[in-house]
Amino acid sequence: MGINIDLGDAHYLCEIEVIAAKQYYIFLNNDSIVLEVGGTFEVNPVLMKTSSDIINDATYTYTSKNTSVFTVNNNIVTGVASGESTLLITTNYNNIDYYKVLNVTVL
């Protein structure tokens, strides 16, 4: 799709790309986790548009950006060694990818 603009001696064609806005987001009760070495934390994400429009059958993938600081098995985060890193939570709903990043500190 494009728009033609004619300014006398100059003619311009502007291309427009329409991108669908994401309607949902991953909600978490917290933006960060603080754990001790050996401690665990259960992450419970919710894919939602509003508090009354929740997708209950969403499946999530959890990825530790530094497994020497913490590991993640399904939705259980376990502290391995002192440090900081991030947990990436992803899901796909109606062919749209959604993600959330959670800061993790291990003491």
XYZ file of C-alpha atoms in Angstrom:
107
model
C 0.000 0.000 0.000
C 1.338 3.460 -0.758
C 0.492 7.138 -0.892
C 1.323 9.292 -3.899
C 2.346 12.908 -3.229
C 2.723 15.313 -6.134
C 4.451 18.647 -5.356
C 4.681 20.095 -8.841
C 8.256 19.302 -9.900
C 8.610 16.477 -7.416
C 6.594 13.294 -7.131
C 6.850 11.014 -4.073
C 5.529 7.557 -3.365
C 5.442 6.658 0.326
C 5.138 2.976 1.155
C 3.077 2.055 4.216
C 3.225 -1.264 6.063
C 0.346 -2.051 8.414
C 1.365 -4.182 11.393
C -1.193 -5.725 13.719
C -0.809 -4.568 17.312
C -0.350 -7.201 19.970
C -3.585 -7.538 21.869
C -2.350 -9.607 24.795
C 0.589 -9.510 27.180
C 2.260 -11.833 29.655
C 1.427 -10.781 33.204
C 3.587 -11.685 36.213
C 3.093 -10.716 39.843
C 6.676 -9.465 40.011
C 9.377 -8.015 37.760
C 12.263 -9.695 39.567
C 13.177 -12.705 41.712
C 15.706 -12.855 44.539
C 16.829 -16.376 45.518
C 19.462 -17.983 47.667
C 21.734 -20.667 46.218
C 19.636 -23.847 46.191
C 16.401 -21.894 46.629
C 13.482 -22.242 44.244
C 10.753 -19.980 42.919
C 7.646 -20.933 40.935
C 6.895 -18.570 38.048
C 3.210 -18.349 37.098
C 2.725 -16.246 33.956
C -0.723 -15.377 32.640
C -1.459 -14.354 29.051
C -4.144 -11.691 29.217
C -5.736 -8.689 27.525
C -7.672 -7.483 30.560
C -8.353 -8.984 33.972
C -11.483 -10.615 32.545
C -9.912 -11.729 29.232
C -7.369 -14.399 30.198
C -6.016 -17.182 27.990
C -5.919 -20.211 30.291
C -4.475 -22.747 27.836
C -1.308 -20.845 26.891
C 1.907 -22.865 27.099
C 5.173 -21.160 27.977
C 8.846 -21.693 27.269
C 11.352 -20.662 29.942
C 14.988 -19.843 29.143
C 17.765 -18.963 31.590
C 20.224 -16.532 30.026
C 22.958 -17.836 32.355
C 22.547 -21.365 33.701
C 25.602 -20.958 35.921
C 23.526 -18.456 37.982
C 20.142 -20.213 37.856
C 18.398 -23.032 36.054
C 14.757 -23.330 35.101
C 12.759 -26.539 34.701
C 9.279 -25.867 33.357
C 8.313 -22.940 35.585
C 10.575 -23.670 38.571
C 13.641 -21.417 38.918
C 16.516 -22.765 41.042
C 19.464 -20.686 42.275
C 22.843 -22.223 41.356
C 25.474 -19.580 42.231
C 25.585 -15.931 43.315
C 24.990 -13.515 40.456
C 22.401 -11.826 38.279
C 20.814 -12.882 35.023
C 17.460 -12.884 33.230
C 14.699 -15.358 32.598
C 12.975 -15.167 29.217
C 9.352 -16.349 29.157
C 7.755 -16.844 25.738
C 4.474 -18.069 24.334
C 2.660 -17.998 21.012
C -1.061 -17.313 20.710
C -2.915 -16.944 17.392
C 0.451 -17.001 15.573
C 1.757 -14.000 17.520
C 4.797 -14.330 19.783
C 4.693 -12.805 23.252
C 7.583 -12.521 25.676
C 8.426 -11.277 29.146
C 11.840 -10.806 30.745
C 12.265 -11.370 34.468
C 15.389 -10.296 36.379
C 16.826 -13.012 38.632
C 19.313 -12.386 41.468
C 20.899 -15.255 43.361
C 22.501 -14.384 46.706
